[in-house]
Structures are given as structure tokens and as C-alpha cells.
Short mmCIF file of C-alpha atoms and ligand atoms in Angstrom, two decimals:
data_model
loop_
_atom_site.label_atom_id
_atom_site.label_comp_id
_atom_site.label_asym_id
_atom_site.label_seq_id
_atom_site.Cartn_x
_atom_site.Cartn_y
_atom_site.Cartn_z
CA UNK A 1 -8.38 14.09 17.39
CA UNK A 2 -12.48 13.86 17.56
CA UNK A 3 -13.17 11.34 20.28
CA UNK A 4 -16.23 9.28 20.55
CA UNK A 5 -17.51 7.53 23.85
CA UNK A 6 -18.87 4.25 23.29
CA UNK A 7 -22.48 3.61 24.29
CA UNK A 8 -24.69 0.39 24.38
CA UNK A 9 -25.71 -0.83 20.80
CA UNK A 10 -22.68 1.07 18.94
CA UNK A 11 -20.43 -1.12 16.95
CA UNK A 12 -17.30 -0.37 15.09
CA UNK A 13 -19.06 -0.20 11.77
CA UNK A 14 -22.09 2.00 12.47
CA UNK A 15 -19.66 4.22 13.87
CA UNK A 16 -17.54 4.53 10.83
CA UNK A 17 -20.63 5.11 8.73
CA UNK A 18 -21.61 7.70 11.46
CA UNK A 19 -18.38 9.63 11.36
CA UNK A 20 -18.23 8.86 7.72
CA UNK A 21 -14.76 7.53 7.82
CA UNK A 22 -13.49 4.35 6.16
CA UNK A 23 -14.00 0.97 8.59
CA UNK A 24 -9.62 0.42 7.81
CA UNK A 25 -8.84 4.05 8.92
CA UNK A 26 -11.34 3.91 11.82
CA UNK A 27 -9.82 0.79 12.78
CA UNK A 28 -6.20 2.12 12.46
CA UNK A 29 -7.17 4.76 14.96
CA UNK A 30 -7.96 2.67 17.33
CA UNK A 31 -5.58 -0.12 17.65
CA UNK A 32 -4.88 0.53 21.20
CA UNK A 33 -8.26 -1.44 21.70
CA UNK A 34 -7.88 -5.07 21.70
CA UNK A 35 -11.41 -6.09 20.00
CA UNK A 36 -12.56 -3.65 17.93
CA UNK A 37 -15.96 -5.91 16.95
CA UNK A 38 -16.75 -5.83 20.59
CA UNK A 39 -16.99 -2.55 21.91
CA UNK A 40 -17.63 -2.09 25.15
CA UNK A 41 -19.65 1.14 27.04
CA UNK A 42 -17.56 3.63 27.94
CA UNK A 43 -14.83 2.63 25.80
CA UNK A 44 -12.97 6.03 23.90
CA UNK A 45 -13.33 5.55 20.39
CA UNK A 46 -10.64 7.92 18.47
CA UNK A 47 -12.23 9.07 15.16
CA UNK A 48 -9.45 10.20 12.49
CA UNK A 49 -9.69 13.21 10.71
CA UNK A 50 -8.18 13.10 7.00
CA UNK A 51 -10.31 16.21 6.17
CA UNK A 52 -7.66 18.47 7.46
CA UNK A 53 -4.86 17.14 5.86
CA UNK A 54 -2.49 17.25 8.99
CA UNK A 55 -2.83 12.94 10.01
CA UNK A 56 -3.47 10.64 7.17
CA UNK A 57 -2.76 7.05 7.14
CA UNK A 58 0.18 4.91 5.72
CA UNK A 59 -1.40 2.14 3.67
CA UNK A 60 1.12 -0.83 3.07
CA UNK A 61 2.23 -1.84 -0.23
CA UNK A 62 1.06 -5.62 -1.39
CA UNK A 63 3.73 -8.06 -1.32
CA UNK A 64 4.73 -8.81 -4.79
CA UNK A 65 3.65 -12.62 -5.62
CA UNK A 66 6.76 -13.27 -7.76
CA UNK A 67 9.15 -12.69 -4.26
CA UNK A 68 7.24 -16.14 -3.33
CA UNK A 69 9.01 -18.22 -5.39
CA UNK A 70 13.03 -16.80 -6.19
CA UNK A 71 15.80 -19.12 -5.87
CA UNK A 72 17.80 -18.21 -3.31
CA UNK A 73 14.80 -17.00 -1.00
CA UNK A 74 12.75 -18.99 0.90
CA UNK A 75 9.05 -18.17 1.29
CA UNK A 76 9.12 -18.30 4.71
CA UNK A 77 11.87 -15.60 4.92
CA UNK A 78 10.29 -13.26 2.93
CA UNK A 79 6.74 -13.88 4.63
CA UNK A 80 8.93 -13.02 8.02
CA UNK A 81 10.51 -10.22 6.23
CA UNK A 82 7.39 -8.46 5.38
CA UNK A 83 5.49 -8.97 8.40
CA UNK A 84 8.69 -6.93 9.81
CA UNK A 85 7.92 -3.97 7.27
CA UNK A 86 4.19 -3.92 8.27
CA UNK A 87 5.03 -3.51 11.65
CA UNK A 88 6.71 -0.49 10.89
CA UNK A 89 3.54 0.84 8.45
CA UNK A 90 1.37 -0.05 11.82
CA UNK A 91 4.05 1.70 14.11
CA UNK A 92 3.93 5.05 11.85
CA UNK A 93 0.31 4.93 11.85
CA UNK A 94 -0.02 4.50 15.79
CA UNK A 95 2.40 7.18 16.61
CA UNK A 96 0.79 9.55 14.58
CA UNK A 97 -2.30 9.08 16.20
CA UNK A 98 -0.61 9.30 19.88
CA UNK A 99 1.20 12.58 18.63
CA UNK A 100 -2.72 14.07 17.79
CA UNK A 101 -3.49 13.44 21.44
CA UNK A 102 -0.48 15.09 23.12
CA UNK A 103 -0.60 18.43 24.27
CA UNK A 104 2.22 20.36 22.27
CA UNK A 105 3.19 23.03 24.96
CA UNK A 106 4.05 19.90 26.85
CA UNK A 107 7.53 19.34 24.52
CA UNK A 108 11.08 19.33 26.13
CA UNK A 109 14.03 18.59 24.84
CA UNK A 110 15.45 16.50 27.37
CA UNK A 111 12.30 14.30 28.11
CA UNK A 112 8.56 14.41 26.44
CA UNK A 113 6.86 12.23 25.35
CA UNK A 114 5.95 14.36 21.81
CA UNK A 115 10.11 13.98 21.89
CA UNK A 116 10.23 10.74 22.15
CA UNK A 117 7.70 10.15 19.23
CA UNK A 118 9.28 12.37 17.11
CA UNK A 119 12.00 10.30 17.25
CA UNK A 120 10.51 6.93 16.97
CA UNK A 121 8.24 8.84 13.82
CA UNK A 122 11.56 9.05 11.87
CA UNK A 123 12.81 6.01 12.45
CA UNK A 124 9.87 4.03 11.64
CA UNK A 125 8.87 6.27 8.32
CA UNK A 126 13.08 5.72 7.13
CA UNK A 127 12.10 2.44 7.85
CA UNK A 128 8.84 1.32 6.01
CA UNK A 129 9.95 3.49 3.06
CA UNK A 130 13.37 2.02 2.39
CA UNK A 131 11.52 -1.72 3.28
CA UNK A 132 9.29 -0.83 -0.25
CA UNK A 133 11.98 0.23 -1.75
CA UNK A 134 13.71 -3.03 -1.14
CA UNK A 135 11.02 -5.22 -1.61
CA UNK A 136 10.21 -2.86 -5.02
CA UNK A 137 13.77 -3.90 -6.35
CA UNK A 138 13.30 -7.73 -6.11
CA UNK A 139 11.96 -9.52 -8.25
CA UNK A 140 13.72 -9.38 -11.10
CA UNK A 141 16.06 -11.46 -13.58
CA UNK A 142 19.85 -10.01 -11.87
CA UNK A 143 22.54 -10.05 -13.93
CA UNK A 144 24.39 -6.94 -14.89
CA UNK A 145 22.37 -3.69 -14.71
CA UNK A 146 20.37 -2.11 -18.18
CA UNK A 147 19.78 0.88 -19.72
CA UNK A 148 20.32 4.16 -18.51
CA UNK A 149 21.30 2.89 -15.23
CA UNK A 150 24.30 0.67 -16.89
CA UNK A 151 25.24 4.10 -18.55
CA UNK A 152 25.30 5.94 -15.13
CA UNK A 153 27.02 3.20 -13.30
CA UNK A 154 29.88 3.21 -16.15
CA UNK A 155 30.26 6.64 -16.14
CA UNK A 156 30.66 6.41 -12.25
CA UNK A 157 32.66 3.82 -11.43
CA UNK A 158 34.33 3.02 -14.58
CA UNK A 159 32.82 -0.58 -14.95
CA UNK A 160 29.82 -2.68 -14.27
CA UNK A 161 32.42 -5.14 -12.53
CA UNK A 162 33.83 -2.14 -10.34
CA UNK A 163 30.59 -1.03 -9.31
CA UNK A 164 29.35 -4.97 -8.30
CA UNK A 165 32.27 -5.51 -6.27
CA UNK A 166 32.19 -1.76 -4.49
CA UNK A 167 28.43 -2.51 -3.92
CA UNK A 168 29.04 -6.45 -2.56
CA UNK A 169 31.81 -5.21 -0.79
CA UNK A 170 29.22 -2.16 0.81
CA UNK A 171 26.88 -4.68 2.01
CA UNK A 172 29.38 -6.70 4.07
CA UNK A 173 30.66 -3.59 5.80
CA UNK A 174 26.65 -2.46 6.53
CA UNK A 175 24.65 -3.17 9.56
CA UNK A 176 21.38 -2.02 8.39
CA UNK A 177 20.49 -0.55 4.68
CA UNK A 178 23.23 -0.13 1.56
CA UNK A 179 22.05 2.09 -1.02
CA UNK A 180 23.26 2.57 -4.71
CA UNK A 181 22.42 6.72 -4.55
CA UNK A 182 22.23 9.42 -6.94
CA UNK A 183 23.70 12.94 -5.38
CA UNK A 184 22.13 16.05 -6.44
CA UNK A 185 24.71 17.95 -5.61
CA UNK A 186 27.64 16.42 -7.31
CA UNK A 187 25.88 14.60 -10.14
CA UNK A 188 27.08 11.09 -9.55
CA UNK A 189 26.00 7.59 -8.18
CA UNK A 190 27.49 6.35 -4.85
CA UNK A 191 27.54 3.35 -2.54
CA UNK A 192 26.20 4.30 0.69
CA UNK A 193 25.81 2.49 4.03
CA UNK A 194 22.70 3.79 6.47
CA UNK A 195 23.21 2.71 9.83
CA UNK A 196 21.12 5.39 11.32
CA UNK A 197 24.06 7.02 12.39
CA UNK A 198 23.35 9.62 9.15
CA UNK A 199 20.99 10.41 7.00
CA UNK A 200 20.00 10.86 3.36
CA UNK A 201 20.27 14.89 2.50
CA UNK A 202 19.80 15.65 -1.04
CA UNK A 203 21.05 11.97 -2.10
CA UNK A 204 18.04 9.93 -4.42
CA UNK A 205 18.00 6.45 -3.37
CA UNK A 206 18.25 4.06 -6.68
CA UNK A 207 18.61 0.75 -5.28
CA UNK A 208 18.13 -0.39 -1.93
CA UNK A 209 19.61 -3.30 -0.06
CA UNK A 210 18.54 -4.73 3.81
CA UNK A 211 21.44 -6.15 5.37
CA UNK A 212 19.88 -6.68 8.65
CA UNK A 213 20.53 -9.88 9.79
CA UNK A 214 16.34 -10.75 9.80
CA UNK A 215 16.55 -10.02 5.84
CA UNK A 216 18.56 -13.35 5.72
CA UNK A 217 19.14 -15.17 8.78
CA UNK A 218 16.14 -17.43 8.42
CA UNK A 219 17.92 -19.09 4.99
CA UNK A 220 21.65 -18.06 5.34
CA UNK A 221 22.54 -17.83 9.32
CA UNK A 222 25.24 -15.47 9.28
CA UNK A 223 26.53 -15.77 5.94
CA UNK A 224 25.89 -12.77 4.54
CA UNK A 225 27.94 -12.42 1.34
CA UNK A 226 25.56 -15.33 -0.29
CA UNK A 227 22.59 -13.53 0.63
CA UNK A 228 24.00 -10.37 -1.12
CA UNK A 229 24.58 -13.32 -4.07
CA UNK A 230 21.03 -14.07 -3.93
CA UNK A 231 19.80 -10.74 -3.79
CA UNK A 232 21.78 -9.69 -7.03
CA UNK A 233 20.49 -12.72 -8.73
CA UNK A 234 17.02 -11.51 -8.39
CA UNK A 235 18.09 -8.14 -8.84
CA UNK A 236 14.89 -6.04 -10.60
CA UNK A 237 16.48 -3.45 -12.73
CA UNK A 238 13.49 -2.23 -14.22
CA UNK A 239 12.77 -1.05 -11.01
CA UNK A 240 16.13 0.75 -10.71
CA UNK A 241 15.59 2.09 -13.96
CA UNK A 242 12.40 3.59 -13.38
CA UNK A 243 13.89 5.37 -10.27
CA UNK A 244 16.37 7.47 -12.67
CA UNK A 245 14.12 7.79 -15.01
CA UNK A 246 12.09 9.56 -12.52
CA UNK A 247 15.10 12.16 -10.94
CA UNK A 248 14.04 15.53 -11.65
CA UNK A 249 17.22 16.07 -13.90
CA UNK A 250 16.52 13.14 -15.88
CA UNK A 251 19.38 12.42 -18.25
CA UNK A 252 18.23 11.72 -21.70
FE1 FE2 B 301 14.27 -5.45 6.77
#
């Protein structure tokens, strides 16, 4: 990445109108630097480069205003919540920068440091995308499911009922994310756990549920089976909907 040495007189703003880069993306790049509005000589000023196409910057998705006030949630616990899914926006963003820096004949596959932020890159990008997800699917009015999704679910599992208690019963036996999926390979919706101990191959995710504990611990301790409650009371199914509308198959 395009470095820039900071000299007397140069602030973070001139410098993004220099480089003509954004003032967010400049200051993305460069959150290893504890004040960007004083910049000090001398100081290395990273300076991203979108142009090529090979780094750009995750933006975060707004918080949804109508998560502020759902019974069963308190504000507080989804303010904590998605402070947690910004860190991992600001995490993806600041390892891709470090991985622009590192020399790639350096890698090893027992210790490197590109190794190691390969890694963490995964993690983190699973992570902020199955947070919107999550967030996307709140919201809403609960109750039973709608629409084509109803008609999936039925054909699936037999029953709305089924399905609800397969999908409760999912998120007590998950440590991190439970996910109602659609398989392209066999054509059906499933229950899924993600612990990180797997991954998603080929499998659409349709509805997405966080049972780590900091998704409820603030208003339900360890009682997770009425946080489930609470999150199927302000199920958004529209949301879900939307999702299936959207496979590339797309059942009429
Ligand atoms: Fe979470």
C-alpha cells in the first residue's frame, strides 16, 4: 500500500484531498495511529488504494431503529451487541490493511504472520456477515413464518410446529450461530449449528440466530431458551422471505 510520510503543516484532511481518497477510508487505513487530527512529523501515513480493486473497505450496516424498542430486548443489550459486530467490521478492515503490508514470499504454514491473518480474516468476515444477517432478521412481528418460506418449511419438516421446536431445540444445543439453511445440493431447508468447527459449503443461510452468550446475557443471564423466546417474538419474516426469494433457483 502507497505510504505517505508526514511532514509539518499536513493534516489528515488535506491529505485525503491530496491522495484523493475519502477522509472515512483514509482514516480506516490508518487506525494504528491513535490521533488521526494530530499528525505528527515523521509519522507513516498508509494511503488505501480502491483503484485496483484488490483492498476495499467493509462499511457497517446502520443499526435498525425499531431493534431499540422490542419487548424482550433491552436497549442496552442490543447497543452492546452491535458495538460487538462493529468491532468485527473494524477488525476485517485492519487486517486487510496489515495483509497489504506483508511481504507474501514471507508465508509458512506453520508460523507467518500472512498465516495468522488469513485466519483471523475468515473468522472476522463469517463473523460481521452472519452479525447483519442477524440483526437483518429482527425486527419484525414473530409469530409463525409467511409466504413462501411457510411453504418451504412445511414441505421440509412437515409442520410449522416441527420446524419451531427443531429450530428452539438447535439453539440450546449451539455455542455460537444456528442457522435455518437452504442446501443447494439436496433442495431442502435445514437446522444448522456453526460453531466454527465447520463451515457453510454450498448451504444459503435464511435465518440467522446468535446464541453467544453476549447476544443475551446482559437481559437473560444464562437462560437461554427465553432469549430464543424473545428472539422468535420479534422474528422479521419479511426478511427471511426476501432471502428465498433471492436463491438463484427461486421457487415460484
Ligand atoms: Fe453476536
Amino acid at each position: 500500500m502507497p505510504k505517505h510520510v508526514v511532514r509539518s503543516g499536513d493534516t489528515i484532511k488535506n491529505l485525503a484531498k491530496k491522495y484523493n481518497v475519502s477522509f472515512s477510508n483514509l482514516s480506516l487505513a490508518n487506525s494504528h495511529l491513535k490521533n488521526l487530527e494530530q499528525l505528527n512529523p515523521g509519522d507513516v501515513i498508509y494511503i488505501p488504494d480502491t483503484a485496483d480493486g484488490t483492498y476495499s473497505l467493509v462499511k457497517s450496516t446502520p443499526l435498525k431503529m425499531q431493534l431499540m424498542s422490542m419487548i424482550g430486548f433491552s436497549p442496552r443489550q442490543i447497543q452492546e451487541h452491535y458495538k460487538i459486530y462493529l468491532t468485527y467490521v473494524n477488525k476485517t478492515n485492519e487486517i486487510r490493511h496489515q495483509l497489504r503490508s506483508l511481504e507474501q514470499s514471507e508465508s509458512s504454514s506453520i508460523f507467518s504472520q500472512l498465516g495468522t491473518l488469513k485466519n483471523a480474516e475468515i473468522y472476522t468476515v463469517s463473523n460481521y456477515k452472519l452479525h447483519e444477517l442477524y440483526f437483518e432478521n429482527l425486527g419484525g412481528k414473530g409469530g409463525p413464518a409467511t409466504g413462501s418460506v411457510l411453504e418451504a418449511i412445511v414441505r421440509d419438516f412437515g409442520s410449522y410446529e416441527y420446524w419451531e421446536k427443531d429450530f428452539r431445540a438447535t439453539g440450546l444445543a449451539g455455542r455460537g450461530w444456528v442457522i435455518m439453511g437452504y442446501d443447494y445440493d439436496d433442495g431442502h431447508l435445514h437446522n444448522y449449528v456453526l460453531d466454527y468447527q465447520g463451515m457453510l459449503l454450498r448451504i444459503e443461510p435464511l435465518l440467522v440466530l446468535d446464541v453467544h452468550e453476549h447476544a443475551y446475557f446482559l437481559d437473560y443471564g444464562t437462560n437461554c431458551a427465553s432469549y430464543i423466546d424473545a428472539f422468535c417474538r420479534n422474528l422479521d419474516w419479511s426478511a427471511v422471505n426476501g432471502r428465498l426469494a433471492n436463491l438463484k433457483f427461486a421457487e415460484k
